[in-house]
């Protein structure tokens, strides 16, 4: 099978690059620069190599470097940003650093007529993020693009099929980035583009069948798309050795616990254990208001509950989690900043009583996970469910969490979801829910004064949940939801709609 190696030098975009390549139906495999050798690359049979960006400067002693022999294997290489500079450095070019040359954001680039820039206008917009730049081209390379500030915005040694670009073709802000990657994959590397998501399923099933043979596997099933897809995928690989544990932590949406039990236990025939742990979680969370502490407590308690269940089930070797790529990035991968600790990544305690953790979806984006789910035969309404965070309503109640607040929020949230469904807006709004703010305000009901909570409604439209737009919901839908919530849910006097996109806000309020 043809495949591309994405050699990771610590940038933020390794998965995005791999994903772009997969979108073009070529399999992409990511390896950290220090986890593979030149010999390893030779024997793996890659059709091409992409060097990712990274936060370092090639001259820092501690910065990630690679064996320069990689440039002589005969496999085409595309270096991006730091990867471009590193390629120049390895081939004895010179990299300089000057504030005057730094560029950030959309930049006009002038490109030459070379295979990498086939079918691209000679002047276009690219996305830059750099201070270092290539000052002297390495021997055998020529300059194939420049910007106002960057004399070598791209270079190549056409004979050896080595290309480097200072900008980021993988981000959508680079107008013709997709075309450039296509040119690299199909024209320069000679790929055919016949890889499909089915191949990912097949490879994962084979891999886990071999690796986890004879082992007892426990999966944390939340009922969300990610863990559901992970469950069905793992079930294919290890069959009845898989037990799914569904922790009802009391922080779920209305009716969720029964839905999960019925869908997976009854319809899918998975070994499913439902643990009612509401009291345990509420005790741990009592009085806690700080969002990161809530997340850590819930993450840790999850694991403790699993451990307890595992003990009851006998020796369990492997814990499976439905972690997907955006969870990994936002919990602080490598040098990227921690935005919030997703309960199934940053919230993990250091010591847990399982030998291994398996995360079969760790490299996929949400829409890819859905595609895997559909191909696994999971029903449409489940695959297209809106996501629900592991810490549940705890991160949708601002301030401390009590059973009373949870019940109020559950009702308000159920009404909002019902109104979105009534208006057939489930597709345009990718995630929609209610948040119980910590703010109380005065209202009037009958002729009496009321003093109750303010509920915020949130709805976002997004592809990948890394960025999101607030949904332009029709006023009528908001009006109906607001009217019903204030009438049907006691304890709420006011409803507001959140009109913040991500960034600067996040989707969840905590
Ligand atoms: P944020 O709030 O980070 O949300 O913009 C992006 C997406 O991730 C979901 N989310 C989580 N999912 N565990 C999860 O499994 C978590 O701790 C978590 N926090 C946020 C959120 O609902 C949205 O879809």
XYZ file of C-alpha atoms and ligand atoms in Angstrom:
534
model
C 0.000 0.000 0.000
C 1.365 3.419 -0.911
C 2.003 5.645 2.059
C 3.584 8.933 3.002
C 5.786 9.490 6.038
C 5.048 12.660 7.982
C 8.241 13.210 9.942
C 7.288 15.253 12.978
C 9.674 17.905 14.232
C 7.374 19.080 17.003
C 5.029 21.392 15.122
C 1.332 21.797 15.734
C 0.292 20.682 12.314
C 1.549 17.121 11.956
C -1.952 15.639 12.192
C -3.415 18.284 9.964
C -0.824 17.451 7.309
C -1.549 13.734 7.664
C -5.234 14.441 7.437
C -4.837 16.504 4.274
C -2.897 13.624 2.744
C -5.572 11.109 3.788
C -8.222 13.402 2.288
C -6.404 12.875 -1.005
C -6.725 9.119 -0.500
C -3.095 8.470 0.292
C -2.290 6.871 3.642
C -0.113 9.028 5.904
C 1.864 7.761 8.848
C 3.277 10.156 11.441
C 6.576 9.370 13.157
C 8.471 11.541 15.597
C 11.830 12.494 14.095
C 13.674 10.518 16.781
C 11.559 7.369 16.464
C 12.708 6.242 13.030
C 16.072 5.838 11.322
C 17.147 6.242 7.708
C 17.265 2.432 7.423
C 13.775 2.226 8.898
C 12.540 4.679 6.298
C 14.214 2.746 3.469
C 12.594 -0.532 4.433
C 9.125 0.884 5.133
C 8.508 1.631 1.448
C 7.273 5.213 1.628
C 6.302 7.016 -1.573
C 7.233 10.382 -0.115
C 8.255 12.170 3.067
C 6.936 15.406 4.537
C 8.996 17.216 7.176
C 6.675 19.138 9.482
C 7.257 22.553 10.987
C 8.406 23.016 14.543
C 8.961 25.751 17.095
C 12.772 25.556 17.068
C 15.656 27.203 15.284
C 17.940 24.841 13.355
C 21.004 26.273 15.089
C 19.796 25.504 18.623
C 21.765 22.538 19.868
C 18.697 20.968 21.352
C 16.567 21.454 18.253
C 15.375 18.336 16.441
C 17.676 17.285 13.614
C 17.755 14.306 11.305
C 20.316 12.221 9.468
C 21.140 14.169 6.240
C 21.331 10.852 4.370
C 17.562 11.006 4.228
C 17.948 13.428 1.319
C 19.845 10.822 -0.704
C 17.524 7.827 -0.341
C 15.752 8.757 -3.556
C 12.347 9.330 -1.925
C 10.790 12.757 -2.638
C 10.732 15.119 0.346
C 8.593 18.156 1.068
C 9.888 20.262 3.963
C 7.416 22.668 5.533
C 8.487 25.745 7.558
C 11.042 24.409 10.076
C 11.207 21.291 7.879
C 12.182 23.515 4.947
C 14.888 25.283 6.957
C 16.155 21.977 8.290
C 16.436 20.619 4.781
C 18.488 23.674 3.768
C 20.667 23.283 6.854
C 21.228 19.542 6.268
C 22.232 20.232 2.659
C 24.740 22.900 3.785
C 22.672 25.961 3.014
C 22.410 28.809 5.496
C 19.516 29.776 7.681
C 19.320 33.285 9.105
C 17.153 34.890 11.701
C 15.976 38.494 11.676
C 12.920 40.258 13.034
C 12.805 42.235 9.781
C 12.228 39.047 7.817
C 9.600 37.586 10.102
C 6.146 37.086 8.633
C 2.953 36.014 10.299
C -0.373 35.401 8.613
C -1.581 35.797 5.065
C 1.229 36.834 2.731
C 1.463 37.275 -1.021
C 3.820 34.739 -2.553
C 5.281 34.680 -6.069
C 5.890 31.160 -7.318
C 7.882 29.743 -10.218
C 6.718 27.296 -12.872
C 7.842 24.020 -11.257
C 5.996 20.723 -10.622
C 5.117 21.680 -7.018
C 3.292 24.777 -8.233
C 1.546 23.272 -11.248
C -1.921 24.783 -11.892
C -1.295 27.608 -9.451
C -1.250 31.315 -10.395
C 2.211 32.830 -10.165
C 0.933 35.213 -7.494
C -1.223 33.886 -4.647
C -1.798 34.040 -0.896
C 0.051 31.773 1.498
C 0.103 31.522 5.279
C 3.413 32.303 6.960
C 4.618 31.974 10.534
C 8.364 32.407 10.842
C 11.312 34.542 11.889
C 14.126 32.281 10.628
C 14.518 32.114 6.875
C 16.784 30.539 4.266
C 19.592 32.990 3.593
C 21.809 30.927 1.289
C 20.463 28.122 -0.853
C 22.134 24.745 -0.479
C 24.142 23.382 -3.402
C 21.912 21.931 -6.128
C 18.802 23.834 -4.985
C 17.102 26.743 -6.699
C 14.715 29.355 -5.369
C 11.154 28.742 -6.602
C 9.157 31.299 -4.599
C 9.607 34.563 -2.761
C 7.572 37.097 -0.811
C 8.269 40.756 -0.068
C 10.241 39.828 3.048
C 11.346 36.266 2.408
C 13.857 35.841 -0.410
C 13.493 32.044 -0.452
C 9.859 31.238 0.296
C 10.322 27.878 -1.454
C 13.231 25.937 -2.946
C 13.801 22.714 -4.786
C 16.329 20.299 -6.163
C 14.163 18.960 -8.975
C 16.591 16.177 -9.861
C 16.493 14.697 -6.367
C 12.776 15.597 -5.989
C 13.472 17.608 -2.829
C 11.139 20.532 -2.138
C 10.868 22.981 0.725
C 8.295 25.675 1.453
C 8.590 28.315 4.150
C 4.801 28.709 4.318
C 2.143 26.227 5.420
C 0.328 24.564 2.505
C -1.698 22.435 4.946
C -3.724 25.329 6.399
C -6.749 26.611 4.536
C -5.409 30.188 4.535
C -2.889 29.132 1.902
C -5.072 29.641 -1.147
C -3.560 26.881 -3.273
C -2.159 24.725 -0.466
C -4.356 21.783 -1.404
C -3.204 21.960 -5.018
C 0.435 22.082 -3.877
C -0.009 18.975 -1.735
C -1.770 17.228 -4.599
C 1.093 18.151 -6.910
C 3.554 16.744 -4.400
C 1.662 13.494 -3.853
C 0.560 12.682 -7.366
C 3.086 14.336 -9.690
C 6.246 14.314 -7.610
C 5.781 11.162 -5.493
C 3.732 9.329 -8.151
C 0.968 8.244 -5.769
C -2.290 6.818 -7.144
C -4.632 7.892 -4.362
C -6.504 4.626 -3.846
C -6.540 4.561 -0.037
C -9.951 4.534 1.679
C -11.208 4.778 5.248
C -11.974 1.049 4.972
C -8.235 0.527 4.860
C -7.895 2.375 8.163
C -10.514 0.064 9.682
C -8.853 -3.022 8.293
C -5.404 -1.958 9.478
C -6.668 -1.059 12.950
C -8.590 -4.300 13.316
C -5.576 -6.341 12.189
C -3.211 -4.377 14.403
C -5.304 -4.708 17.569
C -6.230 -8.311 16.833
C -2.519 -9.138 16.779
C -1.404 -6.855 19.597
C -4.222 -7.597 22.012
C -4.626 -11.315 21.293
C -5.719 -13.150 24.431
C -5.863 -9.933 26.463
C -8.845 -8.675 28.400
C -9.847 -5.264 27.176
C -11.907 -2.641 28.936
C -13.440 0.278 27.117
C -14.757 3.477 28.590
C -18.034 3.931 26.748
C -19.660 7.344 27.060
C -22.251 6.918 24.332
C -20.692 9.763 22.370
C -19.592 9.258 18.785
C -15.923 8.752 19.627
C -16.151 6.045 22.241
C -19.016 4.353 20.384
C -16.924 4.101 17.227
C -13.925 2.948 19.271
C -16.135 0.299 20.918
C -17.461 -1.152 17.677
C -13.994 -1.063 16.092
C -12.439 -2.817 19.082
C -15.274 -5.319 19.234
C -14.395 -6.280 15.665
C -10.784 -6.766 16.669
C -11.069 -8.612 19.985
C -14.708 -9.796 20.129
C -15.889 -10.882 23.549
C -12.595 -10.052 25.192
C -13.933 -6.506 25.171
C -16.033 -5.255 28.057
C -17.507 -1.777 27.833
C -17.994 0.134 31.028
C -20.430 2.984 30.932
C -20.074 5.282 33.900
C -23.215 7.192 34.686
C -21.585 9.967 36.689
C -24.815 11.861 37.185
C -23.520 14.603 34.894
C -25.327 13.290 31.819
C -28.057 14.828 29.699
C -31.674 13.900 30.246
C -32.401 10.272 29.289
C -28.790 9.608 28.253
C -28.045 6.724 30.615
C -30.954 4.609 29.401
C -30.231 5.453 25.774
C -26.670 4.178 26.028
C -27.678 1.027 27.863
C -30.349 0.190 25.295
C -28.327 1.043 22.210
C -25.107 -0.746 23.022
C -26.098 -3.455 25.458
C -29.211 -4.547 23.585
C -28.805 -3.527 19.928
C -25.067 -3.983 19.431
C -24.682 -6.935 21.747
C -21.539 -5.615 23.420
C -20.623 -6.725 26.931
C -21.828 -3.625 28.717
C -21.617 -2.762 32.396
C -23.489 0.339 33.539
C -22.114 1.823 36.740
C -24.296 4.253 38.627
C -21.730 6.515 40.245
C -23.601 9.785 40.649
C -23.139 10.034 44.399
C -19.443 9.301 44.183
C -18.854 12.068 41.614
C -21.045 14.656 43.312
C -19.243 14.083 46.581
C -15.848 14.651 44.969
C -17.089 17.741 43.147
C -18.858 19.343 46.098
C -17.838 22.989 46.421
C -15.413 22.861 43.488
C -15.730 25.851 41.163
C -12.430 26.017 39.273
C -12.886 24.522 35.759
C -9.539 22.749 35.503
C -10.015 21.209 38.969
C -13.429 19.929 37.979
C -11.913 18.332 34.886
C -9.047 16.743 36.812
C -11.340 15.409 39.512
C -13.709 13.897 36.972
C -10.848 12.455 34.906
C -9.333 10.843 37.978
C -12.635 9.560 39.335
C -13.432 8.008 35.961
C -10.263 6.012 36.129
C -10.893 4.989 39.735
C -14.358 3.741 38.795
C -12.872 1.784 35.909
C -10.249 0.326 38.162
C -12.931 -0.808 40.596
C -14.937 -2.365 37.779
C -11.855 -3.956 36.324
C -11.116 -5.601 39.650
C -14.583 -7.117 39.651
C -14.033 -8.453 36.138
C -10.718 -10.157 36.955
C -7.399 -9.328 35.344
C -7.841 -6.605 32.708
C -4.820 -5.753 30.595
C -5.830 -2.917 28.348
C -7.905 0.229 28.713
C -9.319 1.582 25.452
C -10.225 5.236 25.106
C -12.049 7.111 22.371
C -9.562 9.973 22.316
C -9.523 11.798 18.990
C -6.981 14.215 17.627
C -8.470 17.570 18.716
C -8.506 16.248 22.317
C -4.790 15.573 22.049
C -3.935 19.002 20.646
C -6.012 21.005 23.077
C -4.646 19.155 26.071
C -1.196 20.419 25.120
C 0.730 18.244 22.693
C 4.449 18.853 22.646
C 4.949 22.590 22.813
C 1.383 23.600 22.073
C -0.355 25.411 24.919
C -2.867 23.715 27.233
C -6.288 25.199 26.481
C -8.231 22.817 28.692
C -7.535 19.328 29.964
C -9.811 16.961 28.118
C -10.828 14.359 30.622
C -9.450 11.486 28.620
C -5.999 12.976 28.025
C -4.632 15.629 30.391
C -6.926 14.494 33.182
C -5.359 11.039 33.349
C -3.656 10.307 36.639
C -0.056 9.120 36.378
C -0.565 5.745 37.951
C -3.361 3.538 36.756
C -3.899 -0.138 37.243
C -3.899 -1.226 33.603
C -0.885 -2.463 31.678
C -1.659 -0.512 28.519
C -3.871 2.163 27.053
C -5.102 1.857 23.475
C -6.503 4.852 21.608
C -7.518 3.640 18.141
C -8.917 7.008 16.988
C -6.109 9.197 18.297
C -5.042 10.295 14.838
C -8.461 11.115 13.445
C -10.511 14.276 13.266
C -14.189 14.218 14.156
C -15.551 13.965 10.637
C -13.146 11.106 9.935
C -14.360 9.320 13.073
C -17.921 9.670 11.779
C -16.900 8.194 8.462
C -15.312 5.239 10.249
C -18.514 4.829 12.288
C -20.705 4.824 9.197
C -18.436 2.294 7.493
C -18.634 0.101 10.590
C -22.411 0.045 10.198
C -23.250 2.249 13.155
C -26.668 3.851 12.529
C -26.765 7.314 11.048
C -28.458 9.008 14.013
C -25.746 7.758 16.334
C -22.849 8.599 14.055
C -24.203 12.111 13.576
C -24.927 12.735 17.243
C -23.586 15.975 18.483
C -20.540 15.548 20.713
C -20.865 15.556 24.461
C -17.804 16.201 26.645
C -16.565 13.540 29.046
C -16.921 15.821 32.093
C -20.517 16.290 31.023
C -22.741 18.931 32.537
C -20.047 19.720 35.122
C -18.389 21.998 32.571
C -21.744 23.518 31.669
C -22.556 24.587 35.212
C -20.537 27.613 36.129
C -19.555 27.570 39.784
C -20.205 24.679 42.126
C -22.222 21.649 41.097
C -25.277 20.409 42.945
C -27.964 17.878 42.113
C -30.536 20.684 42.009
C -28.545 22.666 39.427
C -27.977 19.521 37.384
C -31.693 18.818 37.251
C -32.471 22.395 36.210
C -29.852 22.295 33.457
C -30.968 18.867 32.209
C -34.498 20.140 31.691
C -33.446 23.381 29.977
C -31.001 21.518 27.746
C -33.595 18.918 26.745
C -36.027 21.672 25.723
C -33.413 23.471 23.631
C -32.440 20.236 21.876
C -36.077 19.459 21.221
C -36.637 22.875 19.650
C -33.588 22.467 17.418
C -34.922 19.068 16.328
C -38.404 20.504 15.724
C -36.852 23.119 13.446
C -34.781 20.415 11.649
C -31.575 22.287 12.404
C -29.487 19.368 13.700
C -27.237 19.459 10.633
C -26.462 23.195 10.536
C -25.880 23.356 14.263
C -23.096 20.898 14.994
C -23.281 21.235 18.762
C -25.984 22.908 20.795
C -26.685 22.881 24.475
C -27.637 24.904 27.508
C -25.262 26.274 30.124
C -26.280 27.135 33.660
C -24.524 30.373 34.504
C -23.738 31.366 38.042
C -25.768 34.507 37.592
C -29.171 35.041 39.139
C -31.507 37.779 38.150
C -34.933 39.118 38.920
C -37.985 38.098 36.952
C -41.748 38.222 37.257
C -44.169 35.298 37.060
C -47.880 35.760 37.590
C -47.755 38.887 39.657
C -44.912 37.736 41.799
C -41.249 38.539 41.813
C -38.920 35.659 40.976
C -35.197 35.393 41.461
C -33.598 32.605 39.474
C -30.784 31.422 37.269
C -29.762 32.727 33.888
C -29.424 29.996 31.292
C -27.196 30.558 28.283
C -27.955 28.725 25.055
C -24.962 27.841 22.926
C -24.932 26.539 19.386
C -21.902 26.256 17.134
C -21.291 25.411 13.516
C -17.984 23.760 12.775
C -16.207 21.040 10.794
C -13.566 19.967 13.228
C -14.323 21.690 16.575
C -10.874 23.279 16.539
C -12.530 26.493 15.382
C -16.251 27.205 15.417
C -18.775 29.873 14.452
C -21.815 30.611 16.603
C -24.857 29.384 14.718
C -27.182 31.999 13.263
C -30.290 30.310 14.661
C -33.622 31.747 13.548
C -35.086 34.136 16.126
C -38.248 32.036 16.242
C -36.318 28.988 17.442
C -34.635 31.033 20.148
C -37.947 32.574 21.082
C -39.650 29.196 21.434
C -36.786 27.740 23.408
C -36.637 30.753 25.716
C -40.390 30.772 26.259
C -40.548 27.078 27.020
C -37.513 27.089 29.286
C -38.713 29.978 31.446
C -42.203 28.495 31.628
C -41.424 24.821 32.080
C -38.293 24.876 34.221
C -38.655 26.354 37.645
C -35.598 28.179 38.919
C -34.834 29.934 35.610
C -35.802 33.557 35.048
C -33.737 34.513 32.046
C -32.343 32.991 28.835
C -29.467 34.457 26.804
C -27.832 33.304 23.568
C -24.040 33.014 23.307
C -22.779 34.792 20.170
C -19.070 34.094 20.568
C -17.075 32.089 18.081
C -14.043 29.885 18.804
C -11.539 31.466 19.030
C -11.662 33.609 21.091
C -14.088 31.507 23.178
C -14.093 27.731 23.395
C -17.192 25.696 22.607
C -17.798 24.645 26.197
C -17.911 27.373 28.788
C -15.365 25.653 31.016
P -13.869 23.186 23.441
O -14.705 23.588 24.612
O -12.518 22.674 23.848
O -14.619 21.965 22.800
O -13.795 24.233 22.379
C -14.292 21.352 21.587
C -15.082 20.074 21.508
O -14.591 19.152 22.481
C -15.611 18.778 23.386
N -14.977 18.665 24.703
C -14.627 17.513 25.280
N -14.760 16.245 24.885
N -13.732 15.495 26.872
C -14.338 15.241 25.691
O -14.476 14.075 25.342
C -13.563 16.742 27.343
O -13.025 16.948 28.427
C -14.040 17.796 26.508
N -14.043 19.150 26.650
C -14.617 19.658 25.512
C -16.636 19.880 23.311
O -17.903 19.439 23.716
C -16.551 20.256 21.843
O -17.261 19.353 21.059
